[in-house]
Structures are given as structure tokens and as C-alpha cells.
Short mmCIF file of C-alpha atoms in Angstrom, two decimals:
data_model
loop_
_atom_site.label_atom_id
_atom_site.label_comp_id
_atom_site.label_asym_id
_atom_site.label_seq_id
_atom_site.Cartn_x
_atom_site.Cartn_y
_atom_site.Cartn_z
CA UNK A 265 -19.98 10.00 27.58
CA UNK A 266 -20.46 9.28 23.89
CA UNK A 267 -18.36 10.62 21.12
CA UNK A 268 -19.67 11.32 17.57
CA UNK A 269 -17.63 12.10 14.52
CA UNK A 270 -18.28 12.99 10.88
CA UNK A 271 -14.67 13.03 9.78
CA UNK A 272 -12.98 15.47 7.42
CA UNK A 273 -15.49 14.90 4.57
CA UNK A 274 -16.25 18.24 2.90
CA UNK A 275 -20.04 17.57 2.79
CA UNK A 276 -22.42 18.43 5.59
CA UNK A 277 -24.03 15.50 7.48
CA UNK A 278 -27.11 17.05 9.08
CA UNK A 279 -29.03 13.76 8.71
CA UNK A 280 -26.85 12.30 11.36
CA UNK A 281 -26.17 15.29 13.68
CA UNK A 282 -29.61 16.74 13.99
CA UNK A 283 -31.42 13.62 15.15
CA UNK A 284 -28.39 12.76 17.40
CA UNK A 285 -28.75 16.22 19.10
CA UNK A 286 -32.53 15.67 19.56
CA UNK A 287 -31.82 12.29 21.21
CA UNK A 288 -29.18 13.84 23.54
CA UNK A 289 -31.90 16.26 24.67
CA UNK A 290 -34.48 13.54 25.12
CA UNK A 291 -32.23 11.19 27.12
CA UNK A 292 -29.91 13.67 28.69
CA UNK A 293 -26.94 12.00 27.04
CA UNK A 294 -23.46 13.49 27.42
CA UNK A 295 -22.26 13.70 23.88
CA UNK A 296 -19.25 15.43 22.20
CA UNK A 297 -19.64 15.82 18.44
CA UNK A 298 -16.84 16.43 15.96
CA UNK A 299 -18.86 18.46 13.49
CA UNK A 300 -16.60 18.65 10.50
CA UNK A 301 -18.21 20.51 7.70
CA UNK A 302 -21.74 19.94 9.01
CA UNK A 303 -24.07 23.01 8.89
CA UNK A 304 -26.36 22.11 11.72
CA UNK A 305 -25.26 23.54 15.15
CA UNK A 306 -26.13 21.26 18.09
CA UNK A 307 -27.93 22.72 21.13
CA UNK A 308 -27.79 19.70 23.50
CA UNK A 309 -24.28 18.46 22.80
CA UNK A 310 -20.75 19.81 23.10
CA UNK A 311 -19.10 20.22 19.76
CA UNK A 312 -15.95 21.23 17.88
CA UNK A 313 -15.48 21.40 14.10
CA UNK A 314 -12.06 19.73 13.94
CA UNK A 315 -9.70 18.24 16.46
CA UNK A 316 -6.16 16.86 16.39
CA UNK A 317 -5.74 13.12 15.94
CA UNK A 318 -4.44 12.89 19.42
CA UNK A 319 -7.58 14.64 20.86
CA UNK A 320 -9.86 12.43 18.78
CA UNK A 321 -8.29 9.22 20.09
CA UNK A 322 -8.64 10.58 23.56
CA UNK A 323 -12.34 11.16 23.05
CA UNK A 324 -12.81 7.66 21.63
CA UNK A 325 -10.91 6.16 24.57
CA UNK A 326 -13.07 8.03 27.16
CA UNK A 327 -16.42 7.17 25.41
CA UNK A 328 -18.59 4.17 25.92
CA UNK A 329 -20.25 4.42 22.51
CA UNK A 330 -18.85 5.95 19.24
CA UNK A 331 -21.31 7.23 16.67
CA UNK A 332 -19.78 7.97 13.29
CA UNK A 333 -20.27 8.41 9.53
CA UNK A 334 -19.38 5.41 7.45
CA UNK A 335 -15.79 6.43 6.84
CA UNK A 336 -13.25 3.66 6.97
CA UNK A 337 -10.73 5.70 9.01
CA UNK A 338 -13.31 6.75 11.60
CA UNK A 339 -14.57 3.24 12.09
CA UNK A 340 -11.00 1.76 12.20
CA UNK A 341 -9.94 4.30 14.89
CA UNK A 342 -12.96 3.55 17.03
CA UNK A 343 -12.43 -0.24 16.70
CA UNK A 344 -8.78 0.19 17.74
CA UNK A 345 -10.20 0.93 21.20
CA UNK A 346 -12.70 -1.93 20.93
CA UNK A 347 -15.64 0.49 21.35
CA UNK A 348 -19.20 -0.23 20.26
CA UNK A 349 -19.60 1.65 16.99
CA UNK A 350 -22.84 2.95 15.45
CA UNK A 351 -21.98 3.67 11.78
CA UNK A 352 -24.19 5.77 9.55
CA UNK A 353 -23.12 5.59 5.85
CA UNK A 354 -23.35 8.84 4.02
CA UNK A 355 -25.43 8.85 0.84
CA UNK A 356 -24.38 10.79 -2.25
CA UNK A 357 -28.00 11.10 -3.41
CA UNK A 358 -28.65 13.18 -0.25
CA UNK A 359 -25.67 15.30 -1.04
CA UNK A 360 -23.81 13.91 1.98
CA UNK A 361 -20.69 12.69 0.13
CA UNK A 362 -19.16 11.98 -3.23
CA UNK A 363 -18.46 8.30 -2.45
CA UNK A 364 -20.84 5.49 -1.40
CA UNK A 365 -20.03 4.40 2.13
CA UNK A 366 -22.80 1.83 2.35
CA UNK A 367 -20.94 -1.12 0.83
CA UNK A 368 -18.09 -0.94 3.34
CA UNK A 369 -20.38 -0.45 6.27
CA UNK A 370 -22.46 -3.52 5.24
CA UNK A 371 -19.24 -5.55 5.16
CA UNK A 372 -18.27 -4.30 8.57
CA UNK A 373 -21.83 -5.11 9.90
CA UNK A 374 -21.73 -8.59 8.37
CA UNK A 375 -18.48 -9.37 10.20
CA UNK A 376 -19.96 -8.02 13.49
CA UNK A 377 -17.72 -5.02 13.84
CA UNK A 378 -20.37 -2.30 13.84
CA UNK A 379 -24.06 -1.52 14.33
CA UNK A 380 -25.19 0.01 11.03
CA UNK A 381 -27.89 2.63 10.59
CA UNK A 382 -29.13 3.05 7.02
CA UNK A 383 -32.49 4.68 7.75
CA UNK A 384 -31.89 7.39 10.34
CA UNK A 385 -35.14 6.43 12.04
CA UNK A 386 -33.17 3.49 13.49
CA UNK A 387 -30.56 5.72 15.19
CA UNK A 388 -32.29 5.73 18.60
CA UNK A 389 -32.62 1.96 19.03
CA UNK A 390 -29.11 1.49 17.50
CA UNK A 391 -27.49 3.74 20.11
CA UNK A 392 -29.43 2.03 22.89
CA UNK A 393 -28.45 -1.45 21.74
CA UNK A 394 -24.85 -0.25 21.36
CA UNK A 395 -24.51 0.04 25.06
CA UNK A 396 -22.92 -3.24 25.98
CA UNK A 397 -22.26 -4.30 22.38
CA UNK A 398 -18.97 -6.00 21.92
CA UNK A 399 -17.42 -5.91 18.49
CA UNK A 400 -16.23 -9.22 16.98
CA UNK A 401 -12.53 -9.85 17.26
CA UNK A 402 -10.69 -8.48 14.21
CA UNK A 403 -8.15 -10.94 12.63
CA UNK A 404 -4.56 -9.74 12.46
CA UNK A 405 -3.89 -8.33 9.00
CA UNK A 406 -1.59 -10.48 6.80
CA UNK A 407 -0.40 -7.33 5.00
CA UNK A 408 2.76 -6.72 6.98
CA UNK A 409 3.72 -10.40 6.56
CA UNK A 410 3.08 -10.22 2.84
CA UNK A 411 5.22 -7.11 2.50
CA UNK A 412 8.01 -8.59 4.57
CA UNK A 413 8.05 -11.79 2.53
CA UNK A 414 8.04 -9.84 -0.69
CA UNK A 415 10.95 -7.59 0.43
CA UNK A 416 13.12 -10.40 1.83
CA UNK A 417 11.73 -13.70 0.53
CA UNK B 192 19.53 -17.60 7.32
CA UNK B 193 19.95 -15.77 4.01
CA UNK B 194 22.50 -13.07 4.52
CA UNK B 195 20.48 -10.69 2.36
CA UNK B 196 17.87 -10.69 5.15
CA UNK B 197 20.28 -8.92 7.48
CA UNK B 198 20.40 -5.77 5.43
CA UNK B 199 17.23 -3.77 5.98
CA UNK B 200 15.81 -2.49 2.69
CA UNK B 201 15.54 1.22 1.95
CA UNK B 202 11.93 2.10 1.56
CA UNK B 203 10.01 5.28 0.75
CA UNK B 204 6.61 4.90 2.51
CA UNK B 205 4.02 7.15 0.85
CA UNK B 206 1.12 8.13 3.08
CA UNK B 207 -0.75 10.90 1.32
CA UNK B 208 -2.70 12.35 4.25
CA UNK B 209 -4.88 11.38 7.20
CA UNK B 210 -6.30 7.91 6.53
CA UNK B 211 -3.72 7.07 3.85
CA UNK B 212 -0.88 7.72 6.15
CA UNK B 213 -2.44 5.68 9.03
CA UNK B 214 -2.96 2.75 6.62
CA UNK B 215 0.57 3.05 5.40
CA UNK B 216 2.02 2.83 8.89
CA UNK B 217 -0.19 -0.20 9.71
CA UNK B 218 0.82 -1.89 6.45
CA UNK B 219 4.51 -1.82 7.33
CA UNK B 220 4.03 -2.43 11.07
CA UNK B 221 6.93 -4.56 12.28
CA UNK B 222 8.58 -4.95 8.90
CA UNK B 223 12.29 -4.33 9.17
CA UNK B 224 13.40 -1.52 6.90
CA UNK B 225 15.22 1.81 6.74
CA UNK B 226 12.42 4.12 5.91
CA UNK B 227 11.43 7.59 5.09
CA UNK B 228 7.78 8.65 5.37
CA UNK B 229 6.67 10.87 2.57
CA UNK B 230 3.45 12.63 3.44
CA UNK B 231 1.47 15.79 3.18
CA UNK B 232 2.62 17.78 6.20
CA UNK B 233 0.20 19.61 8.42
CA UNK B 234 1.22 21.53 11.59
CA UNK B 235 1.06 18.37 13.72
CA UNK B 236 2.58 15.92 11.28
CA UNK B 237 6.21 15.95 12.38
CA UNK B 238 5.09 15.72 16.01
CA UNK B 239 2.93 12.78 15.31
CA UNK B 240 5.76 11.12 13.37
CA UNK B 241 8.38 11.49 16.17
CA UNK B 242 11.43 9.41 15.57
CA UNK B 243 10.70 8.90 11.82
CA UNK B 244 12.56 10.46 8.84
CA UNK B 245 9.87 12.61 7.22
CA UNK B 246 9.71 14.17 3.75
CA UNK B 247 6.95 16.66 3.01
CA UNK B 248 5.37 16.46 -0.35
CA UNK B 249 2.96 19.04 -1.88
CA UNK B 250 -0.52 17.77 -2.66
CA UNK B 251 -1.22 18.56 -6.38
CA UNK B 252 -4.95 19.01 -6.11
CA UNK B 253 -5.31 19.08 -9.91
CA UNK B 254 -3.14 22.25 -9.99
CA UNK B 255 -0.54 22.19 -12.81
CA UNK B 256 2.08 24.21 -10.89
CA UNK B 257 1.62 22.02 -7.74
CA UNK B 258 2.08 18.93 -9.92
CA UNK B 259 5.37 20.31 -11.19
CA UNK B 260 6.51 20.99 -7.65
CA UNK B 261 5.45 17.52 -6.54
CA UNK B 262 7.37 16.05 -9.53
CA UNK B 263 10.56 17.90 -8.60
CA UNK B 264 10.27 17.01 -4.91
CA UNK B 265 9.76 13.36 -5.83
CA UNK B 266 12.74 13.31 -8.14
CA UNK B 267 14.87 14.93 -5.43
CA UNK B 268 13.71 12.43 -2.75
CA UNK B 269 14.18 9.34 -4.98
CA UNK B 270 17.74 10.42 -6.13
CA UNK B 271 18.61 11.17 -2.52
CA UNK B 272 17.28 7.95 -0.96
CA UNK B 273 17.73 5.48 -3.84
CA UNK B 274 14.97 3.28 -2.44
CA UNK B 275 14.74 -0.50 -2.94
CA UNK B 276 11.02 -0.25 -2.49
CA UNK B 277 8.14 2.30 -2.62
CA UNK B 278 5.13 1.46 -0.48
CA UNK B 279 2.03 3.33 -1.47
CA UNK B 280 -1.44 3.49 0.00
CA UNK B 281 -2.89 5.84 -2.56
CA UNK B 282 -3.85 9.46 -3.15
CA UNK B 283 -2.93 11.70 -6.03
CA UNK B 284 0.12 13.08 -4.15
CA UNK B 285 1.82 9.73 -4.47
CA UNK B 286 1.79 9.25 -8.22
CA UNK B 287 5.05 10.95 -9.13
CA UNK B 288 7.11 9.35 -6.44
CA UNK B 289 5.82 5.89 -7.41
CA UNK B 290 6.64 6.31 -11.04
CA UNK B 291 9.97 7.97 -10.57
CA UNK B 292 10.88 5.37 -8.06
CA UNK B 293 10.22 2.61 -10.61
CA UNK B 294 12.20 4.54 -13.17
CA UNK B 295 15.25 4.38 -10.84
CA UNK B 296 14.90 0.69 -10.02
CA UNK B 297 12.70 0.51 -7.03
CA UNK B 298 9.91 -2.11 -6.75
CA UNK B 299 6.46 -0.64 -6.11
CA UNK B 300 4.16 -2.20 -3.50
CA UNK B 301 0.72 -0.73 -3.72
CA UNK B 302 -1.98 -1.26 -0.93
CA UNK B 303 -5.47 -0.47 -2.00
CA UNK B 304 -7.40 1.38 0.70
CA UNK B 305 -9.60 -0.43 3.16
CA UNK B 306 -12.44 1.93 2.15
CA UNK B 307 -12.40 0.24 -1.17
CA UNK B 308 -14.67 -2.88 -0.92
CA UNK B 309 -16.17 -3.19 -4.47
CA UNK B 310 -14.89 -0.38 -6.57
CA UNK B 311 -11.19 0.55 -7.23
CA UNK B 312 -9.56 3.89 -6.42
CA UNK B 313 -8.30 6.13 -9.25
CA UNK B 314 -4.69 5.93 -8.00
CA UNK B 315 -4.89 2.19 -7.67
CA UNK B 316 -6.32 1.69 -11.11
CA UNK B 317 -3.56 3.82 -12.61
CA UNK B 318 -0.68 2.28 -10.65
CA UNK B 319 -1.84 -1.40 -10.93
CA UNK B 320 0.15 -2.08 -14.12
CA UNK B 321 3.27 -0.55 -12.58
CA UNK B 322 2.95 -2.31 -9.27
CA UNK B 323 5.31 -5.30 -8.45
CA UNK B 324 2.95 -6.17 -5.67
CA UNK B 325 -0.66 -5.02 -5.42
CA UNK B 326 -2.51 -5.75 -2.19
CA UNK B 327 -6.24 -5.51 -1.67
CA UNK B 328 -8.04 -5.54 1.59
CA UNK B 329 -11.46 -6.87 0.48
CA UNK B 330 -12.03 -9.96 -1.64
CA UNK B 331 -14.42 -8.35 -4.17
CA UNK B 332 -11.47 -6.17 -5.27
CA UNK B 333 -9.77 -9.24 -6.85
CA UNK B 334 -12.32 -8.95 -9.66
CA UNK B 335 -10.88 -5.59 -10.69
CA UNK B 336 -7.22 -6.59 -9.95
CA UNK B 337 -6.75 -10.21 -10.87
CA UNK B 338 -3.01 -10.10 -10.24
CA UNK B 339 -3.50 -8.70 -6.73
CA UNK B 340 -2.97 -10.39 -3.43
CA UNK B 341 -5.74 -10.41 -0.85
CA UNK B 342 -4.34 -9.24 2.53
CA UNK B 343 -7.35 -8.77 4.68
CA UNK B 344 -8.45 -5.57 6.31
CA UNK B 345 -6.08 -3.34 8.17
CA UNK B 346 -8.11 -2.85 11.31
#
């Protein structure tokens, strides 16, 4: 199965969900969508508006591809399970968010952590190429070490 | 070994909500300390933070009355805990505790969000001058915070 999430962002993200739903119908994909505040109601996918963190991690674990908006938390949670991630940054000019998600998604893409989709026409090929995509290994963060040294150094 | 290292520091860990809280817990992962997690509590929060000391703070949301409540809660928590450090990963809910903590002698460690690659957060910009240690997760952020330390992304 595939899992798609738009996070808790208060803006609707029809630009991601509608084409994804169409693709699910075309390819008979088994997709569960966390809809959040999205207006569009899927017809080919299972969906819930919001789920507990535990349930979300369960869905990620069970899926073979994760499709998500360009939220740092969503991408981080998917990468924690080493899943192929297709990340679609929300655009404020389309009334999809207040913040720009593109800069962070581009950095993630540059480091080989995600497959990015900026123009939604690319969603189909991105999901297909995500099957079998292995994200680059993430280096251990130095932050706990920096904090420990600062506290006890 | 320095005998000071045997005494775990008292820390208030501020994790505003959702992503901020997850980042806070990742930032302190494995660091020895006696900690209390101060967060915005939802129905599942205490369950998810099993085994931790949790303090629930109200989220001000630009509401004056809620700011006052947050202020009083922060004052109560700081006086009760007397922290050596306050670790903060951002969000408006965390301002009062950070400043009151500083007032009562705690050192402030601020970790700018991993969502911030090129542009700083409002909370980070405000608390930068009060922080004893300011950590950024992406190199471009050093332009905005020259005194900061680059820690790499919490992934």
C-alpha cells in the first residue's frame, strides 16, 4: 500500500490529493490518504482527516511509498522508516500554505533524501520511480553532542 | 573525570506542539539530564510521553488572556524546577518560559527548526540575543545568526 499525508497545515492541498486520487483509479493503487484540511474528497482512496501520531507511524511503516506535502515533520517521519518519499512542496501563491516549503524540499532532494515534485504533472512518474528508490543515508545529527558538551563541558 | 559531570543538570525542555516537540526530543536524545517536558497537551500527549515528567502549557495564539496564563504557568514551573538549562525548539508558547528561565539564572539553548533552511523563525529571531547557545540545522541560517552553531539536520 501507499500512504499519503498533508499534515496539519490549515490550508487545503487539492493540487496534491486530486491527481493522486485519479492515479489511484488509473493504476488500481491501494492508497490511504491523511486528508488534513483538504477540501477534495477522494473516490479511489481510503482516507481520514486526522490520525494519531501512533497510527500515522503505523501507516508509514506498512507502506512501500510515502507521498507527502513538503512539511519537515512529515518528511522526517517517513525517512525514519527509510521509505521512498515523494515530496510535493505547498505554494503560498496557490493558497496552499503560508510558508514556502520549496527551499527545504530542494535541499532534501539535493541530498538524495526525497523525490521532489514541483509541477504536479510530474507526480505520476515520480511515484512510479519511487518504487525501489532508496533514500541516501542520513548522517547522525551532532546536536545532542553539542548540547551535552555545552551542558557539561 | 570532572565530578561536575556526575550530577545531571536540571532541564526544562520546551516542545511547543507536534513537530516542535518531536524535534526537542531528538535534540536531547541520549543527553544525561533530569528533565521536565513542557508542551501543549492534547488528549494523547501524556500517553505518548510515558515515563516523562510533563508540564502542560497553554498556547497563547495571540490572545492576551492566554498570554497572561502562559506567563503565570511559566513562572510557576521555573520557580518549582529551578532549571540549569532551558532547551527550546520554538513556537510562541515557549517565549515566557525561556525569558523567565533566563531571569532566574538558567542558560538558554535554542534549536532553530529543521524546516528553516534560508529564513529564520519569529521565535528564533526574538530569542537569538537571549540564547546562550543557538543551534541551526542548515548552513544558510548562519547568515542570519552569525553567533550560531551549525548542528546538521535532525533527521
